[in-house]
Short mmCIF file of C-alpha atoms in Angstrom, two decimals:
data_model
loop_
_atom_site.label_atom_id
_atom_site.label_comp_id
_atom_site.label_asym_id
_atom_site.label_seq_id
_atom_site.Cartn_x
_atom_site.Cartn_y
_atom_site.Cartn_z
CA MET D 1265 -13.87 18.65 18.25
CA ASP D 1266 -13.44 18.17 22.01
CA GLY D 1267 -9.90 19.16 23.00
CA ASN D 1268 -9.58 15.90 24.92
CA VAL D 1269 -10.41 13.74 21.88
CA SER D 1270 -7.70 13.09 19.29
CA GLU D 1271 -8.15 13.08 15.53
CA LEU D 1272 -7.34 9.37 15.59
CA GLU D 1273 -10.16 8.70 18.03
CA VAL D 1274 -12.66 10.66 15.96
CA LEU D 1275 -11.64 8.97 12.71
CA SER D 1276 -11.58 5.52 14.36
CA SER D 1277 -15.11 6.06 15.62
CA ALA D 1278 -16.28 7.20 12.20
CA ALA D 1279 -14.63 4.21 10.53
CA ALA D 1280 -16.34 1.79 12.89
CA ALA D 1281 -19.74 3.01 11.65
CA PHE D 1282 -19.25 1.88 8.05
CA PRO D 1283 -21.07 -1.35 7.10
CA PRO D 1284 -18.64 -4.31 7.14
CA ARG D 1285 -17.37 -5.59 3.80
CA THR D 1286 -15.10 -8.48 2.92
CA ALA D 1287 -12.70 -9.28 0.09
CA ARG D 1288 -10.85 -12.55 -0.48
CA GLY D 1289 -12.39 -13.97 2.66
CA ARG D 1290 -11.12 -11.25 5.00
CA PRO D 1291 -12.79 -8.15 6.45
CA LEU D 1292 -11.91 -4.88 4.75
CA PRO D 1293 -10.60 -2.28 7.21
CA GLY D 1294 -12.82 0.71 7.85
CA LEU D 1295 -9.70 2.81 8.43
CA LEU D 1296 -6.48 2.89 6.41
CA PHE D 1297 -3.30 4.65 7.56
CA PHE D 1298 -1.11 5.67 4.60
CA THR D 1299 2.48 6.16 5.68
CA ASP D 1300 4.48 9.04 4.24
CA PRO D 1301 8.00 9.76 5.52
CA ALA D 1302 7.71 13.43 4.60
CA ARG D 1303 4.54 13.91 6.65
CA VAL D 1304 4.69 11.29 9.43
CA ALA D 1305 8.20 10.66 10.77
CA ASN D 1306 7.26 7.79 13.09
CA PRO D 1307 4.67 5.51 11.46
CA GLU D 1308 5.30 2.82 14.05
CA ALA D 1309 3.95 5.10 16.78
CA VAL D 1310 0.78 5.67 14.76
CA ALA D 1311 0.41 1.96 14.06
CA GLU D 1312 0.65 1.23 17.78
CA ARG D 1313 -2.46 3.37 18.33
CA LEU D 1314 -4.63 2.17 15.46
CA PRO D 1315 -7.81 0.30 16.40
CA ARG D 1316 -7.96 -3.44 15.87
CA GLY D 1317 -9.06 -4.25 12.32
CA ALA D 1318 -7.56 -1.10 10.79
CA GLY D 1319 -5.06 -1.24 7.94
CA ILE D 1320 -1.63 0.19 7.19
CA VAL D 1321 -0.45 1.06 3.69
CA PHE D 1322 3.33 1.17 3.99
CA ARG D 1323 4.78 3.45 1.31
CA ALA D 1324 8.57 3.30 1.47
CA PHE D 1325 9.36 5.51 -1.53
CA GLY D 1326 12.62 3.65 -2.09
CA ALA D 1327 14.01 4.15 1.42
CA GLU D 1328 17.10 2.07 2.22
CA ASP D 1329 15.57 0.83 5.47
CA ALA D 1330 12.25 -0.13 3.84
CA VAL D 1331 12.39 -3.83 4.67
CA GLU D 1332 13.53 -3.22 8.24
CA ARG D 1333 10.77 -0.66 8.83
CA GLY D 1334 8.21 -2.78 7.06
CA ARG D 1335 9.02 -5.74 9.27
CA ARG D 1336 8.57 -3.58 12.35
CA LEU D 1337 5.16 -2.58 11.04
CA ARG D 1338 4.41 -6.27 10.32
CA ALA D 1339 5.17 -7.13 13.95
CA ILE D 1340 2.90 -4.34 15.19
CA ALA D 1341 0.17 -5.41 12.77
CA ASP D 1342 0.36 -9.00 14.00
CA ALA D 1343 0.21 -7.93 17.64
CA ARG D 1344 -2.69 -5.53 17.14
CA GLY D 1345 -4.78 -7.35 14.55
CA LEU D 1346 -4.09 -4.94 11.69
CA LEU D 1347 -3.91 -5.45 7.92
CA LEU D 1348 -0.61 -4.50 6.26
CA LEU D 1349 -0.32 -3.56 2.59
CA ALA D 1350 2.89 -2.50 0.87
CA GLY D 1351 2.85 0.43 -1.49
CA ALA D 1352 3.44 -0.47 -5.15
CA VAL D 1353 6.47 -2.78 -4.78
CA ALA D 1354 5.75 -6.51 -4.91
CA GLY D 1355 9.26 -7.38 -3.72
CA LEU D 1356 8.77 -5.22 -0.64
CA ALA D 1357 5.42 -6.88 0.07
CA GLU D 1358 7.10 -10.29 -0.17
CA GLY D 1359 10.04 -9.21 1.99
CA ILE D 1360 7.91 -7.97 4.87
CA GLY D 1361 5.18 -10.59 4.66
CA ALA D 1362 2.51 -8.05 3.74
CA ASP D 1363 -1.12 -9.00 3.24
CA GLY D 1364 -1.12 -7.38 -0.18
CA LEU D 1365 -0.38 -4.29 -2.23
CA HIS D 1366 -1.70 -0.80 -2.86
CA MET D 1367 -1.05 0.17 -6.48
CA PRO D 1368 -0.82 3.57 -8.17
CA GLN D 1369 -3.59 4.35 -10.64
CA ALA D 1370 -1.24 4.08 -13.62
CA ARG D 1371 -0.19 0.52 -12.71
CA ALA D 1372 -3.59 -1.14 -12.36
CA GLY D 1373 -2.79 -3.20 -15.44
CA GLU D 1374 -0.21 -5.17 -13.44
CA ILE D 1375 -2.84 -6.70 -11.18
CA PRO D 1376 -3.61 -9.84 -13.22
CA ARG D 1377 0.07 -10.86 -13.10
CA LEU D 1378 0.30 -10.09 -9.40
CA ARG D 1379 -2.89 -12.02 -8.77
CA ALA D 1380 -1.53 -15.05 -10.59
CA GLU D 1381 1.58 -15.01 -8.41
CA HIS D 1382 -0.08 -14.05 -5.12
CA GLY D 1383 -3.65 -15.24 -5.12
CA ARG D 1384 -4.29 -14.42 -1.47
CA TRP D 1385 -3.06 -10.83 -1.62
CA LEU D 1386 -5.54 -8.02 -1.11
CA ILE D 1387 -4.87 -5.47 -3.84
CA THR D 1388 -6.16 -1.92 -3.74
CA VAL D 1389 -5.67 0.77 -6.37
CA ALA D 1390 -5.57 4.56 -6.28
CA ALA D 1391 -8.26 6.16 -8.43
CA HIS D 1392 -8.87 9.80 -9.25
CA ASP D 1393 -11.65 9.47 -11.81
CA ALA D 1394 -14.24 7.11 -13.28
CA GLU D 1395 -11.88 5.86 -15.99
CA ALA D 1396 -9.40 4.74 -13.34
CA ILE D 1397 -12.14 2.90 -11.46
CA ARG D 1398 -13.13 1.05 -14.62
CA ALA D 1399 -9.50 0.07 -15.19
CA ALA D 1400 -9.27 -1.22 -11.62
CA GLU D 1401 -12.46 -3.24 -12.11
CA ARG D 1402 -11.17 -4.81 -15.33
CA ALA D 1403 -7.84 -5.66 -13.70
CA GLY D 1404 -9.45 -7.42 -10.75
CA ALA D 1405 -8.66 -5.04 -7.90
CA ASP D 1406 -10.30 -5.67 -4.54
CA ALA D 1407 -10.98 -2.01 -3.72
CA VAL D 1408 -10.17 1.51 -4.88
CA VAL D 1409 -8.93 4.46 -2.87
CA VAL D 1410 -10.43 7.62 -4.34
CA SER D 1411 -8.69 10.95 -3.83
CA PRO D 1412 -8.53 13.78 -3.14
CA VAL D 1413 -11.98 14.15 -1.64
CA PHE D 1414 -11.18 17.34 0.30
CA PRO D 1415 -8.29 19.82 0.02
CA SER D 1416 -5.15 17.90 0.96
CA ASN D 1417 -1.62 18.58 2.17
CA SER D 1418 -0.27 16.02 -0.27
CA PRO D 1419 2.01 17.71 -2.83
CA SER D 1420 0.58 15.47 -5.55
CA ALA D 1421 -3.09 16.13 -4.78
CA GLY D 1422 -5.22 17.51 -7.56
CA GLU D 1423 -8.52 19.39 -7.48
CA PRO D 1424 -10.73 18.06 -4.66
CA LEU D 1425 -13.68 15.94 -5.76
CA GLY D 1426 -15.98 17.15 -3.00
CA ILE D 1427 -18.78 15.05 -1.59
CA GLU D 1428 -20.88 15.10 -4.76
CA GLY D 1429 -17.91 14.11 -6.89
CA LEU D 1430 -17.18 11.26 -4.51
CA ARG D 1431 -20.80 10.08 -4.65
CA VAL D 1432 -20.66 9.98 -8.44
CA LEU D 1433 -17.56 7.77 -8.37
CA VAL D 1434 -19.00 5.48 -5.70
CA ALA D 1435 -22.16 5.05 -7.77
CA ALA D 1436 -20.05 4.20 -10.81
CA SER D 1437 -17.96 1.60 -9.00
CA SER D 1438 -18.65 -2.09 -8.51
CA LEU D 1439 -15.66 -2.16 -6.16
CA PRO D 1440 -15.55 -1.03 -2.52
CA VAL D 1441 -14.42 2.61 -2.35
CA TYR D 1442 -12.25 4.33 0.26
CA ALA D 1443 -12.06 8.12 0.62
CA LEU D 1444 -8.62 9.76 0.94
CA GLY D 1445 -7.47 13.36 0.91
CA GLY D 1446 -8.25 15.90 3.60
CA VAL D 1447 -10.13 13.37 5.70
CA ARG D 1448 -9.95 14.78 9.21
CA ALA D 1449 -12.14 15.09 12.28
CA ARG D 1450 -13.71 18.26 10.89
CA THR D 1451 -14.55 16.73 7.49
CA VAL D 1452 -15.31 13.07 8.16
CA THR D 1453 -18.94 13.61 9.16
CA ALA D 1454 -19.66 14.82 5.62
CA LEU D 1455 -18.79 11.33 4.34
CA ALA D 1456 -21.69 9.64 6.12
CA GLY D 1457 -24.10 8.13 3.62
CA SER D 1458 -21.70 8.54 0.68
CA GLY D 1459 -21.51 4.79 0.06
CA ILE D 1460 -17.83 4.38 0.87
CA VAL D 1461 -16.60 1.37 2.84
CA GLY D 1462 -13.92 3.24 4.74
CA ILE D 1463 -11.68 6.22 5.14
CA ALA D 1464 -7.95 6.73 4.65
CA ALA D 1465 -5.63 9.36 6.07
CA VAL D 1466 -1.98 10.26 6.59
CA GLU D 1467 -0.98 12.88 9.17
CA ALA D 1468 -4.49 13.20 10.64
CA LEU D 1469 -3.89 9.84 12.33
CA ALA D 1470 -0.68 11.07 13.94
CA GLY D 1471 -2.48 13.79 15.91
#
């Protein structure tokens, strides 16, 4: 990677090359920024640099200032044309005026209830295997975020799927698939032609 080009620029360029997809009448972002207070201390600064049309998945992990921080991210998203999803907590999504939710794999079964209450929300689900993708399909998710594709710094990451493992899951899915886990400037080119609709990252976007 050219020393003058940031990881964010490389990943933004890669994301722009994915074929456009829509869900619930809105374009799906080609790039998702997953916040994580342990790995990115200032998510607002990252959000300020995201390209128009990207998405933020705000994961508060129970922080006391979650609503305040989420509303700051909402303001940035509005100003920059970004999508904002809240992580897992419907009350947080409501409190910050999010565009939807990102759900853990184990809670995909909650989607029908959430959909009945919030018909316009975009709802994505984490998925680590084909069974999880099928559960997301049955529940009515709009997209799945598959991980980890590459070795990841996340403490909860399991064995990497690799490109072939990712391709198998994409082929098995009727839902749009995002790739998360170790997606960086040095790995993103390997994702070309995999069938995904976008990429997701955490600290790579802060560099």
